Short mmCIF file of C-alpha atoms (C1' of nucleotides) in Angstrom, two decimals:
data_model
loop_
_atom_site.label_atom_id
_atom_site.label_comp_id
_atom_site.label_asym_id
_atom_site.label_seq_id
_atom_site.Cartn_x
_atom_site.Cartn_y
_atom_site.Cartn_z
CA MET A 6 7.57 -27.94 7.08
CA TYR A 7 7.80 -25.61 10.12
CA SER A 8 6.95 -26.21 13.66
CA VAL A 9 4.73 -23.42 14.50
CA THR A 10 3.88 -24.22 17.49
CA ALA A 11 7.33 -24.37 19.42
CA LYS A 12 7.32 -22.73 22.76
CA ASN A 13 8.62 -19.70 24.00
CA SER A 14 11.35 -21.24 26.07
CA PRO A 15 12.23 -19.06 28.69
CA GLU A 16 15.64 -19.72 29.03
CA LEU A 17 16.10 -18.49 25.38
CA HIS A 18 14.47 -15.07 25.02
CA ASP A 19 15.06 -11.77 23.47
CA GLY A 20 18.05 -13.21 20.92
CA GLN A 21 20.72 -14.37 23.56
CA PRO A 22 20.91 -18.17 22.05
CA ILE A 23 24.44 -17.83 19.84
CA TYR A 24 25.67 -20.50 17.52
CA GLY A 25 29.16 -20.43 16.19
CA PRO A 26 30.60 -17.75 14.83
CA ALA A 27 31.24 -16.18 11.11
CA ASP A 28 32.16 -18.81 8.70
CA SER A 29 29.51 -21.92 9.46
CA VAL A 30 27.43 -20.26 7.54
CA ALA A 31 29.01 -21.77 4.76
CA SER A 32 27.41 -24.90 5.43
CA LEU A 33 23.38 -23.28 5.57
CA SER A 34 23.55 -21.25 2.69
CA GLY A 35 27.14 -22.32 0.08
CA LYS A 36 28.98 -19.25 -0.70
CA ASP A 37 27.44 -16.04 0.53
CA ALA A 38 29.07 -12.57 0.15
CA PHE A 39 27.52 -11.54 3.80
CA ALA A 40 28.99 -14.65 5.68
CA ASN A 41 31.85 -13.50 6.84
CA LEU A 42 30.94 -10.05 7.87
CA GLY A 43 28.62 -11.06 10.80
CA ASN A 44 27.73 -14.02 13.32
CA LEU A 45 24.66 -16.32 13.36
CA ILE A 46 22.01 -16.37 16.24
CA ALA A 47 19.06 -18.56 16.78
CA PHE A 48 15.27 -17.34 17.85
CA GLU A 49 12.46 -19.47 19.12
CA ALA A 50 8.94 -19.22 17.52
CA LYS A 51 7.19 -15.86 18.66
CA GLN A 52 9.70 -13.69 19.96
CA SER A 53 10.84 -10.12 19.61
CA LEU A 54 13.83 -9.26 17.39
CA PHE A 55 13.77 -5.53 17.13
CA TRP A 56 11.04 -2.73 17.36
CA GLU A 57 10.38 0.11 15.49
CA GLY A 58 12.17 3.13 16.64
CA ASP A 59 15.21 1.08 18.11
CA ALA A 60 18.69 2.00 17.16
CA ALA A 61 19.52 -0.18 14.36
CA GLU A 62 22.89 -1.04 14.92
CA TYR A 63 22.59 -4.50 12.92
CA ILE A 64 21.09 -5.25 10.16
CA TYR A 65 20.27 -8.98 9.48
CA LYS A 66 20.13 -12.26 6.99
CA VAL A 67 17.58 -14.64 7.32
CA MET A 68 19.04 -18.16 6.97
CA ARG A 69 16.31 -20.29 8.25
CA GLY A 70 12.69 -19.85 9.57
CA VAL A 71 9.56 -16.49 9.26
CA ILE A 72 9.67 -13.18 10.07
CA CYS A 73 6.98 -11.13 10.29
CA LEU A 74 7.65 -7.06 10.18
CA TYR A 75 4.94 -4.54 11.34
CA LYS A 76 3.79 -1.54 12.00
CA LEU A 77 1.33 -0.57 14.95
CA LEU A 78 -1.01 2.54 15.29
CA PRO A 79 -1.73 4.15 18.33
CA ASP A 80 -5.14 1.95 18.85
CA GLY A 81 -2.84 -1.32 18.61
CA ARG A 82 -4.01 -1.84 14.43
CA ARG A 83 -1.44 -3.32 13.18
CA GLN A 84 -0.44 -3.96 9.37
CA VAL A 85 2.56 -6.56 8.56
CA ALA A 86 4.71 -5.15 5.66
CA ARG A 87 6.80 -8.49 5.05
CA PHE A 88 7.23 -12.11 5.91
CA CYS A 89 10.96 -12.79 5.47
CA CYS A 90 12.26 -15.92 4.58
CA ALA A 91 16.03 -17.71 4.03
CA GLY A 92 17.70 -15.46 2.02
CA ASP A 93 16.17 -12.15 2.94
CA LEU A 94 17.10 -9.00 4.37
CA LEU A 95 16.38 -7.02 7.53
CA GLY A 96 16.95 -3.51 8.64
CA LEU A 97 18.01 -2.16 5.02
CA GLY A 98 17.96 1.24 4.56
CA GLN A 99 19.78 4.51 5.86
CA ARG A 100 18.16 5.66 8.69
CA ALA A 101 19.63 5.04 12.31
CA THR A 102 16.35 3.31 13.45
CA PHE A 103 14.06 0.23 12.58
CA GLN A 104 11.27 1.10 10.58
CA TYR A 105 9.43 -1.60 12.04
CA THR A 106 8.34 -4.17 14.34
CA ALA A 107 10.21 -7.20 13.63
CA ASP A 108 8.88 -11.23 15.34
CA THR A 109 9.57 -14.60 14.61
CA VAL A 110 6.93 -16.76 13.69
CA THR A 111 9.05 -19.92 13.03
CA PRO A 112 12.04 -21.26 14.91
CA VAL A 113 15.07 -18.79 13.22
CA THR A 114 18.45 -18.43 12.46
CA LEU A 115 19.85 -15.18 11.72
CA LEU A 116 22.97 -14.05 10.29
CA ARG A 117 23.65 -10.57 12.20
CA ILE A 118 25.84 -8.30 10.76
CA ARG A 119 27.37 -4.77 12.39
CA ARG A 120 25.95 -2.05 10.14
CA ALA A 121 29.09 -0.31 10.36
CA ASP A 122 31.54 -3.04 9.48
CA LEU A 123 28.94 -4.04 6.34
CA GLU A 124 29.50 -0.05 5.75
CA VAL A 125 33.49 -0.15 5.43
CA GLU A 126 32.77 -3.46 3.44
CA LEU A 127 30.87 -1.58 1.06
CA GLU A 128 33.41 1.02 -0.34
CA SER A 129 35.40 -1.65 -1.85
CA ASN A 130 32.91 -4.58 -2.69
CA THR A 131 31.00 -3.97 -5.67
CA CYS A 132 29.34 -7.25 -5.95
CA LEU A 133 27.78 -6.69 -2.35
CA ARG A 134 27.03 -3.23 -3.54
CA ASN A 135 25.10 -4.72 -6.02
CA GLU A 136 23.44 -7.78 -4.03
CA LEU A 137 22.28 -4.47 -1.72
CA LEU A 138 21.15 -2.41 -4.06
CA ALA A 139 18.80 -5.26 -5.30
CA ALA A 140 17.46 -6.47 -2.23
CA VAL A 141 16.53 -2.76 -1.55
CA SER A 142 14.84 -2.81 -5.38
CA ASP A 143 12.61 -5.95 -5.02
CA GLU A 144 11.56 -4.81 -1.56
CA LEU A 145 10.36 -1.78 -3.40
CA ARG A 146 8.82 -3.89 -5.82
CA ALA A 147 7.27 -5.98 -3.82
CA ALA A 148 6.03 -3.20 -1.52
CA GLN A 149 4.40 -1.80 -4.68
CA ASP A 150 2.55 -4.59 -5.21
CA GLN A 151 0.85 -5.18 -2.04
CA LEU A 152 -0.35 -1.14 -2.43
CA VAL A 153 -2.14 -2.72 -5.08
CA LEU A 154 -3.19 -5.47 -3.27
CA LEU A 155 -4.16 -3.44 -0.14
CA GLY A 156 -5.40 -0.06 -1.92
CA ARG A 157 -8.07 -2.10 -4.74
CA LYS A 158 -8.27 -5.93 -4.46
CA SER A 159 -11.56 -7.56 -2.65
CA ALA A 160 -10.93 -9.69 0.66
CA ILE A 161 -10.92 -13.07 -1.82
CA GLU A 162 -8.56 -11.59 -4.38
CA ARG A 163 -6.09 -10.86 -1.46
CA VAL A 164 -6.47 -14.46 -0.35
CA ALA A 165 -5.58 -15.52 -3.56
CA SER A 166 -3.03 -13.09 -4.31
CA PHE A 167 -1.34 -14.30 -0.92
CA ILE A 168 -1.29 -17.69 -1.11
CA GLU A 169 -0.06 -17.67 -4.93
CA ALA A 170 2.66 -15.97 -3.49
CA MET A 171 3.79 -18.13 -1.44
CA ALA A 172 3.26 -20.83 -3.94
CA GLU A 173 5.81 -19.16 -6.18
CA GLN A 174 8.23 -18.49 -3.03
CA THR A 175 7.99 -22.36 -2.53
CA LEU A 176 8.35 -23.52 -6.32
CA ARG A 177 11.53 -20.74 -6.02
CA ARG A 178 12.92 -22.76 -3.28
CA GLY A 179 12.66 -25.83 -5.34
CA GLY A 180 9.71 -27.49 -3.46
CA ASP A 181 6.21 -28.52 -5.06
CA ALA A 182 4.44 -25.70 -6.37
CA ARG A 183 1.11 -26.99 -5.24
CA THR A 184 1.58 -28.10 -1.64
CA VAL A 185 2.05 -24.74 -0.03
CA ASP A 186 3.33 -24.27 3.62
CA LEU A 187 2.00 -21.31 5.76
CA PRO A 188 3.43 -21.02 8.96
CA MET A 189 1.71 -17.74 9.64
CA THR A 190 -1.39 -17.50 11.76
CA ARG A 191 -4.35 -16.34 10.09
CA VAL A 192 -4.34 -13.42 12.57
CA ASP A 193 -0.82 -12.44 10.84
CA ILE A 194 -2.26 -13.02 7.41
CA ALA A 195 -5.08 -10.79 7.84
CA ASP A 196 -2.81 -8.32 9.24
CA TYR A 197 -0.70 -8.26 6.25
CA LEU A 198 -4.07 -8.62 3.85
CA GLY A 199 -5.37 -5.63 5.53
CA LEU A 200 -8.51 -7.86 6.79
CA THR A 201 -9.84 -9.38 10.04
CA HIS A 202 -8.75 -12.91 10.99
CA GLU A 203 -12.76 -14.20 10.30
CA THR A 204 -12.66 -12.49 6.87
CA VAL A 205 -9.44 -14.41 5.99
CA CYS A 206 -10.99 -17.44 7.23
CA ARG A 207 -14.08 -17.22 5.20
CA ALA A 208 -12.24 -16.70 2.24
CA PHE A 209 -10.04 -19.67 3.15
CA SER A 210 -13.51 -21.56 3.05
CA GLN A 211 -14.70 -20.39 0.07
CA LEU A 212 -11.45 -21.25 -1.75
CA LYS A 213 -12.09 -24.91 -0.34
CA ALA A 214 -15.98 -24.98 -1.32
CA GLN A 215 -14.94 -24.23 -4.90
CA ARG A 216 -12.46 -26.46 -4.88
CA ILE A 217 -9.83 -24.74 -5.96
CA LEU A 218 -7.73 -25.26 -2.43
CA ASP A 219 -7.35 -28.22 -0.51
CA ILE A 220 -7.22 -27.27 2.79
CA HIS A 221 -4.71 -30.66 5.13
CA ASP A 222 -3.76 -28.68 7.86
CA HIS A 223 -4.50 -25.28 8.77
CA HIS A 224 -0.49 -24.51 7.74
CA VAL A 225 -0.39 -26.59 4.75
CA VAL A 226 -2.88 -25.93 1.79
CA GLU A 227 -2.87 -27.45 -1.69
CA ILE A 228 -3.66 -25.73 -4.61
CA ARG A 229 -6.01 -27.97 -7.04
CA GLN A 230 -6.36 -25.16 -9.53
CA ARG A 231 -3.96 -22.76 -10.17
CA ASP A 232 -4.99 -20.86 -13.38
CA THR A 233 -8.07 -20.27 -11.28
CA LEU A 234 -6.49 -19.39 -8.47
CA ALA A 235 -4.50 -16.75 -10.77
CA ASP A 236 -7.40 -15.47 -12.32
CA ILE A 237 -8.67 -14.41 -9.50
CA ALA A 238 -5.39 -13.01 -7.71
CA ALA A 239 -5.05 -10.85 -10.85
CA GLY A 240 -8.51 -8.92 -9.98
CA ASP A 241 -9.99 -10.59 -13.49
CA SER A 242 -13.11 -11.02 -14.11
CA ALA A 243 -14.10 -11.62 -10.13
CA GLU A 244 -17.74 -11.50 -10.90
CA ARG A 245 -17.62 -14.88 -12.74
CA LEU A 246 -15.26 -16.71 -10.82
CA CYS A 247 -16.56 -15.83 -7.30
CA ALA A 248 -20.16 -15.88 -7.96
CA MET B 10 0.47 27.07 -7.63
CA TYR B 11 0.01 24.90 -10.30
CA SER B 12 -1.99 25.56 -13.42
CA VAL B 13 -4.24 22.17 -13.31
CA THR B 14 -6.02 22.96 -16.55
CA ALA B 15 -3.59 23.30 -18.77
CA LYS B 16 -5.25 22.38 -22.13
CA ASN B 17 -3.62 19.41 -24.23
CA SER B 18 -1.97 21.17 -27.13
CA PRO B 19 -2.61 18.54 -29.75
CA GLU B 20 1.31 19.99 -30.93
CA LEU B 21 3.17 19.01 -27.84
CA HIS B 22 1.95 15.36 -26.97
CA ASP B 23 3.79 12.15 -25.91
CA GLY B 24 7.23 13.86 -25.18
CA GLN B 25 8.24 15.49 -28.27
CA PRO B 26 8.71 18.75 -27.18
CA ILE B 27 12.71 19.41 -26.28
CA TYR B 28 14.68 22.31 -24.40
CA GLY B 29 18.14 22.86 -24.35
CA PRO B 30 20.31 20.00 -23.63
CA ALA B 31 22.45 19.24 -20.63
CA ASP B 32 24.01 22.18 -19.17
CA SER B 33 20.72 24.41 -18.40
CA VAL B 34 19.56 22.17 -15.65
CA ALA B 35 21.99 24.45 -13.60
CA SER B 36 19.53 27.34 -13.42
CA LEU B 37 16.78 25.09 -12.02
CA SER B 38 18.45 23.37 -9.68
CA GLY B 39 21.69 24.78 -8.35
CA LYS B 40 24.35 21.82 -8.58
CA ASP B 41 23.05 18.75 -9.65
CA ALA B 42 25.05 15.28 -9.71
CA PHE B 43 22.60 14.41 -12.39
CA ALA B 44 22.51 17.16 -14.36
CA ASN B 45 25.50 16.63 -16.96
CA LEU B 46 23.99 13.23 -17.69
CA GLY B 47 20.62 14.03 -19.49
CA ASN B 48 18.58 16.35 -21.45
CA LEU B 49 15.75 18.53 -20.44
CA ILE B 50 12.45 17.89 -21.74
CA ALA B 51 8.51 19.38 -21.29
CA PHE B 52 5.13 18.02 -21.16
CA GLU B 53 1.77 19.72 -21.01
CA ALA B 54 -0.18 18.31 -17.77
CA LYS B 55 -2.60 14.91 -18.49
CA GLN B 56 -0.14 13.38 -21.10
CA SER B 57 1.25 9.84 -20.10
CA LEU B 58 5.16 9.47 -20.02
CA PHE B 59 5.37 5.85 -20.38
CA TRP B 60 3.54 2.75 -19.22
CA GLU B 61 3.78 -0.42 -17.13
CA GLY B 62 6.03 -2.65 -19.18
CA ASP B 63 7.38 -0.48 -21.17
CA ALA B 64 11.25 -1.09 -21.86
CA ALA B 65 12.92 1.03 -19.56
CA GLU B 66 15.79 3.09 -21.44
CA TYR B 67 15.49 6.46 -19.53
CA ILE B 68 15.43 7.27 -15.97
CA TYR B 69 13.81 10.85 -15.12
CA LYS B 70 13.93 13.41 -12.43
CA VAL B 71 11.12 15.63 -11.83
CA MET B 72 12.57 19.32 -12.08
CA ARG B 73 9.22 21.37 -12.17
CA GLY B 74 5.74 20.00 -11.71
CA VAL B 75 3.88 16.96 -10.68
CA ILE B 76 3.80 13.00 -12.03
CA CYS B 77 1.60 10.59 -10.77
CA LEU B 78 2.49 6.91 -10.84
CA TYR B 79 0.45 4.18 -10.87
CA LYS B 80 -1.12 0.36 -11.40
CA LEU B 81 -4.09 -0.89 -13.18
CA LEU B 82 -5.85 -3.92 -12.46
CA PRO B 83 -7.35 -6.03 -15.95
CA ASP B 84 -11.08 -4.53 -15.04
CA GLY B 85 -9.83 -1.01 -15.00
CA ARG B 86 -8.93 -0.29 -10.79
CA ARG B 87 -6.40 1.64 -10.22
CA GLN B 88 -3.86 2.19 -7.78
CA VAL B 89 -1.28 5.42 -7.51
CA ALA B 90 1.58 4.37 -5.56
CA ARG B 91 3.07 7.88 -5.66
CA PHE B 92 2.77 11.54 -7.17
CA CYS B 93 6.07 12.89 -8.15
CA CYS B 94 7.24 16.15 -7.35
CA ALA B 95 10.25 18.82 -8.13
CA GLY B 96 13.67 16.70 -7.05
CA ASP B 97 12.10 13.15 -7.04
CA LEU B 98 13.32 10.64 -9.31
CA LEU B 99 11.46 8.20 -11.65
CA GLY B 100 12.27 4.82 -13.19
CA LEU B 101 14.67 3.23 -10.53
CA GLY B 102 15.32 -0.24 -10.03
CA GLN B 103 17.18 -2.92 -11.88
CA ARG B 104 14.19 -4.16 -14.07
CA ALA B 105 14.42 -3.49 -17.70
CA THR B 106 10.92 -2.65 -18.01
CA PHE B 107 8.90 0.00 -16.08
CA GLN B 108 6.94 -0.74 -12.90
CA TYR B 109 4.04 1.20 -13.52
CA THR B 110 2.51 3.67 -15.61
CA ALA B 111 3.37 7.42 -15.62
CA ASP B 112 0.94 10.69 -16.39
CA THR B 113 1.82 14.11 -15.73
CA VAL B 114 -0.58 15.58 -13.29
CA THR B 115 0.66 19.49 -14.28
CA PRO B 116 2.83 20.84 -16.70
CA VAL B 117 6.28 19.00 -16.16
CA THR B 118 10.08 19.64 -16.94
CA LEU B 119 12.28 16.46 -16.70
CA LEU B 120 15.13 15.59 -16.88
CA ARG B 121 15.80 12.47 -18.71
CA ILE B 122 18.89 10.38 -17.99
CA ARG B 123 20.08 7.33 -20.27
CA ARG B 124 20.15 4.23 -18.09
CA ALA B 125 23.74 3.09 -19.53
CA ASP B 126 25.18 6.58 -19.06
CA LEU B 127 24.02 6.58 -15.45
CA GLU B 128 25.37 2.79 -15.19
CA VAL B 129 28.53 4.05 -16.23
CA GLU B 130 28.83 7.00 -13.95
CA LEU B 131 27.96 4.86 -11.13
CA GLU B 132 30.79 3.04 -11.18
CA SER B 133 33.59 6.26 -10.60
CA ASN B 134 30.75 8.52 -8.80
CA THR B 135 30.48 7.73 -4.87
CA CYS B 136 28.33 10.52 -4.41
CA LEU B 137 26.08 9.54 -7.06
CA ARG B 138 25.79 6.10 -5.88
CA ASN B 139 24.65 7.19 -2.25
CA GLU B 140 22.16 9.61 -3.83
CA LEU B 141 20.63 6.75 -5.54
CA LEU B 142 20.40 4.32 -2.85
CA ALA B 143 18.80 7.59 -0.26
CA ALA B 144 16.32 7.77 -2.88
CA VAL B 145 15.45 3.85 -3.63
CA SER B 146 15.61 3.64 0.52
CA ASP B 147 13.19 7.11 0.99
CA GLU B 148 10.80 5.42 -1.68
CA LEU B 149 10.85 2.25 0.20
CA ARG B 150 10.15 3.82 3.23
CA ALA B 151 6.99 6.26 1.64
CA ALA B 152 5.73 2.55 0.48
CA GLN B 153 5.70 1.27 3.52
CA ASP B 154 3.99 4.24 5.26
CA GLN B 155 1.10 3.90 2.82
CA LEU B 156 0.96 -0.06 3.43
CA VAL B 157 -0.29 0.95 7.05
CA LEU B 158 -2.90 3.87 5.41
CA LEU B 159 -3.89 1.29 2.92
CA GLY B 160 -4.21 -1.35 5.35
CA ARG B 161 -5.70 0.01 8.51
CA LYS B 162 -6.70 3.74 8.26
CA SER B 163 -10.05 4.65 7.75
CA ALA B 164 -10.95 6.81 5.04
CA ILE B 165 -10.82 10.22 7.09
CA GLU B 166 -7.68 9.24 8.50
CA ARG B 167 -6.48 8.53 5.17
CA VAL B 168 -7.81 11.83 3.54
CA ALA B 169 -6.03 13.94 6.87
CA SER B 170 -2.34 11.69 6.45
CA PHE B 171 -2.54 12.96 2.76
CA ILE B 172 -2.84 16.63 3.73
CA GLU B 173 -0.56 16.24 6.20
CA ALA B 174 2.19 14.47 4.15
CA MET B 175 1.41 17.33 1.26
CA ALA B 176 1.81 19.99 3.52
CA GLU B 177 4.80 18.60 4.75
CA GLN B 178 5.93 18.53 1.60
CA THR B 179 5.09 22.08 1.07
CA LEU B 180 7.44 23.12 4.19
CA ARG B 181 10.18 21.37 2.97
CA ARG B 182 10.14 23.25 -0.23
CA GLY B 183 10.61 26.46 2.08
CA GLY B 184 6.56 27.22 1.26
CA ASP B 185 3.74 28.16 3.77
CA ALA B 186 2.84 25.29 6.02
CA ARG B 187 -0.75 26.00 6.61
CA THR B 188 -1.52 26.47 3.05
CA VAL B 189 -1.44 23.14 1.05
CA ASP B 190 -1.47 23.12 -3.10
CA LEU B 191 -3.35 20.32 -4.20
CA PRO B 192 -2.50 19.79 -7.98
CA MET B 193 -4.36 16.36 -8.38
CA THR B 194 -8.03 15.72 -8.89
CA ARG B 195 -10.49 14.25 -6.48
CA VAL B 196 -10.20 11.08 -8.84
CA ASP B 197 -6.45 11.01 -8.38
CA ILE B 198 -6.70 11.27 -4.57
CA ALA B 199 -8.80 8.66 -4.72
CA ASP B 200 -6.97 6.18 -6.52
CA TYR B 201 -4.24 7.06 -3.89
CA LEU B 202 -5.48 6.34 -0.81
CA GLY B 203 -7.94 3.31 -1.80
CA LEU B 204 -10.61 5.18 -1.58
CA THR B 205 -13.80 6.53 -4.28
CA HIS B 206 -13.52 10.33 -5.65
CA GLU B 207 -17.14 10.39 -3.73
CA THR B 208 -15.41 9.37 0.00
CA VAL B 209 -12.75 11.59 -0.51
CA CYS B 210 -14.98 14.48 -0.97
CA ARG B 211 -17.12 13.38 2.02
CA ALA B 212 -13.93 13.45 4.22
CA PHE B 213 -12.88 17.00 2.76
CA SER B 214 -16.10 18.35 3.60
CA GLN B 215 -16.22 16.68 7.22
CA LEU B 216 -12.83 18.15 8.14
CA LYS B 217 -13.98 21.75 6.44
CA ALA B 218 -17.22 21.76 8.95
CA GLN B 219 -15.12 20.70 11.94
CA ARG B 220 -13.33 23.51 11.24
CA ILE B 221 -10.06 21.63 10.69
CA LEU B 222 -9.48 22.78 7.28
CA ASP B 223 -10.36 25.81 4.88
CA ILE B 224 -11.02 24.86 1.32
CA HIS B 225 -10.80 27.95 -0.89
CA ASP B 226 -9.87 26.51 -4.12
CA HIS B 227 -10.07 22.67 -5.02
CA HIS B 228 -6.89 22.58 -5.14
CA VAL B 229 -6.04 24.84 -2.07
CA VAL B 230 -6.87 24.22 0.97
CA GLU B 231 -5.55 26.01 4.28
CA ILE B 232 -5.07 24.15 7.71
CA ARG B 233 -6.82 25.53 11.07
CA GLN B 234 -5.55 22.96 13.14
CA ARG B 235 -2.70 21.45 12.28
CA ASP B 236 -2.53 19.39 15.95
CA THR B 237 -6.13 17.75 15.61
CA LEU B 238 -5.66 17.06 11.95
CA ALA B 239 -2.23 15.30 12.65
CA ASP B 240 -3.77 13.40 15.81
CA ILE B 241 -6.73 12.25 13.04
CA ALA B 242 -3.94 11.31 10.48
CA ALA B 243 -1.99 9.18 12.95
CA GLY B 244 -4.88 7.04 13.88
CA ASP B 245 -5.04 8.63 17.04
CA SER B 246 -8.55 8.41 19.38
CA ALA B 247 -10.28 8.62 16.44
CA GLU B 248 -13.81 7.87 18.34
CA ARG B 249 -13.12 11.35 19.49
CA LEU B 250 -11.93 13.64 17.24
CA CYS B 251 -14.70 12.43 14.26
CA ALA B 252 -17.43 12.40 16.78
"C1'" DC C 2 -8.52 -35.25 30.10
"C1'" DG C 3 -8.77 -30.99 29.96
"C1'" DC C 4 -7.18 -26.43 28.86
"C1'" DC C 5 -5.71 -22.64 25.66
"C1'" DA C 6 -5.01 -20.76 21.75
"C1'" DA C 7 -5.92 -20.81 17.05
"C1'" DC C 8 -9.40 -21.44 14.14
"C1'" DT C 9 -14.39 -21.59 11.66
"C1'" DT C 10 -18.97 -20.62 11.11
"C1'" DG C 11 -23.18 -17.12 12.52
"C1'" DA C 12 -25.91 -13.09 13.01
"C1'" DT C 13 -25.85 -7.72 13.01
"C1'" DA C 14 -23.95 -3.77 12.04
"C1'" DA C 15 -21.14 0.04 10.33
"C1'" DC C 16 -18.05 2.13 6.91
"C1'" DA C 17 -17.44 2.83 2.39
"C1'" DT C 18 -19.32 2.17 -2.32
"C1'" DT C 19 -22.59 2.53 -5.93
"C1'" DC C 20 -26.13 5.24 -8.32
"C1'" DA C 21 -28.08 9.12 -9.15
"C1'" DA C 22 -28.80 14.23 -9.17
"C1'" DT C 23 -26.85 18.62 -8.48
"C1'" DG C 24 -23.52 22.02 -8.22
"C1'" DT C 25 -19.63 24.82 -10.16
"C1'" DA C 26 -15.80 27.05 -12.94
"C1'" DG C 27 -13.60 26.94 -17.20
"C1'" DG C 28 -13.27 26.94 -22.35
"C1'" DT C 29 -15.79 27.52 -26.42
"C1'" DG C 30 -18.93 29.05 -30.01
"C1'" DG C 31 -22.78 31.46 -31.57
"C1'" DC D 22 -21.53 38.63 -24.08
"C1'" DC D 23 -23.78 34.92 -23.01
"C1'" DA D 24 -25.41 30.30 -23.84
"C1'" DC D 25 -24.06 25.92 -23.91
"C1'" DC D 26 -20.44 22.26 -23.04
"C1'" DT D 27 -17.75 19.25 -20.49
"C1'" DA D 28 -15.14 18.13 -16.58
"C1'" DC D 29 -15.02 17.87 -12.31
"C1'" DA D 30 -16.65 18.26 -7.63
"C1'" DT D 31 -19.96 17.60 -3.94
"C1'" DT D 32 -24.11 15.88 -1.77
"C1'" DG D 33 -27.98 12.20 -0.98
"C1'" DA D 34 -30.27 7.58 -0.60
"C1'" DA D 35 -29.47 2.32 -1.46
"C1'" DT D 36 -26.95 -1.04 -1.37
"C1'" DG D 37 -23.15 -4.55 -0.14
"C1'" DT D 38 -18.74 -5.91 1.69
"C1'" DT D 39 -16.26 -6.32 5.38
"C1'" DA D 40 -15.88 -5.49 10.51
"C1'" DT D 41 -17.40 -6.88 14.76
"C1'" DC D 42 -19.31 -9.39 18.22
"C1'" DA D 43 -20.46 -14.04 20.04
"C1'" DA D 44 -20.95 -18.71 19.79
"C1'" DG D 45 -18.78 -23.25 18.71
"C1'" DT D 46 -14.91 -26.13 17.28
"C1'" DT D 47 -10.55 -28.23 16.62
"C1'" DG D 48 -5.72 -29.46 17.87
"C1'" DG D 49 -1.53 -30.05 20.22
"C1'" DC D 50 0.37 -29.86 24.54
"C1'" DG D 51 0.92 -30.23 29.98
#
DNA sequence: CGCCAACTTGATAACATTCAATGTAGGTGG
DNA sequence: CCACCTACATTGAATGTTATCAAGTTGGCG
């Protein structure tokens, strides 16, 4: 489980900390097409990696921990676009600047790859090219699902969808599908789901009251009725299930 | 301008109509890296091209007209993911099935390309590969902007954003930036913006009452105060502007 | 032990939806 | 040619979900 409450060590801010270079990645991820292109760097929780509009000199691969990508409106309203976990790539796209701001949610280890180096490698490396296209395509598909969630789902449906998605991710990483780790705060979740943190809270409470969830810790929930949760998440017969 | 009210000719449904093959495309689009890979087909307005989950044997390039891509929830709620106009590609992504349903909004001419043919061509054609990656990246960026709109913008901000985006598109195609063509219905717009058609209607009326828009025809609006519209769309000082 | 940040719960209010009625334009058929 | 029909658009009134504002509670850490 993640240590969410790690403090902002003043001596380690804004990405200075550097691990051993290049090939020490192998120990973390097995063989990785990206490993020999970049360096590992580490960040504490709750730090900024980059801001929307920054020159995108690097792209990143998350090796460990969770990162939150978001955009801000002028008056401070925030929309979280994505939570990036181990294996995810950040900073793709062909723009010279980042399209969103990135903060760490937990302590994080990143593989940092110079964009220019990547582009050279892409010329010859078909496998890498495919992996990259797959990453962008997956990101697009996830964004389209999120459009449906934000445009058409109710608060309870959004929260149920989120928990289900996090559970699936846990499962893919070989974890227990019933115990779900939620390292981010309620505010982060709210900004991801287009709700307020109070509304997210009430949805959690409601799912707990209906015995669909158990909430051990604020950041660890257990799914007790996976089918019902899935039905709510899918937007199916909400009136019956949420009565 | 588009003829929105074209009838559903019974003799021309579900994509049978076929134009001349391959190279007659040149006359429509100038040189086009995709042209010699596919065939042109035409559709009337308000027809289905394919459904979410269909086997994705082809990808399409829109040569003329407008197409609406959407997803449905089990109870019929609809979220429009995108309106595709001339030059846009449909059906990208590496999945064997379509990720959304596609209906024509206006009469449409498409270039239809067999996916297998495209993949063969991609092996050798660097230019085409780049064009494809650029298309996916653009689609992703548009989807991320839409996440902010759906998650955090008010009704009036959503409608202002939509009109502004349509105006920019008109401009890029060499049209007058003030006169904006909206070939889709209010329901289509509502399902794109995550609102009801009544709310969209009221937002149009409000923008008209504030003399920010003129509404000639239901499907043609004129922007009278571009700056104010842009401010509202950006979510800037909404309280002052919308008072 | 006490502080602080995150979380939870409650009361009220706002904005968008829902339900209902009316308006408008194009197309059809008498 | 006009009346009718249908689909789409607009406006009004009510209802409801979610946001906002306001207290409290909890848990981790100094």
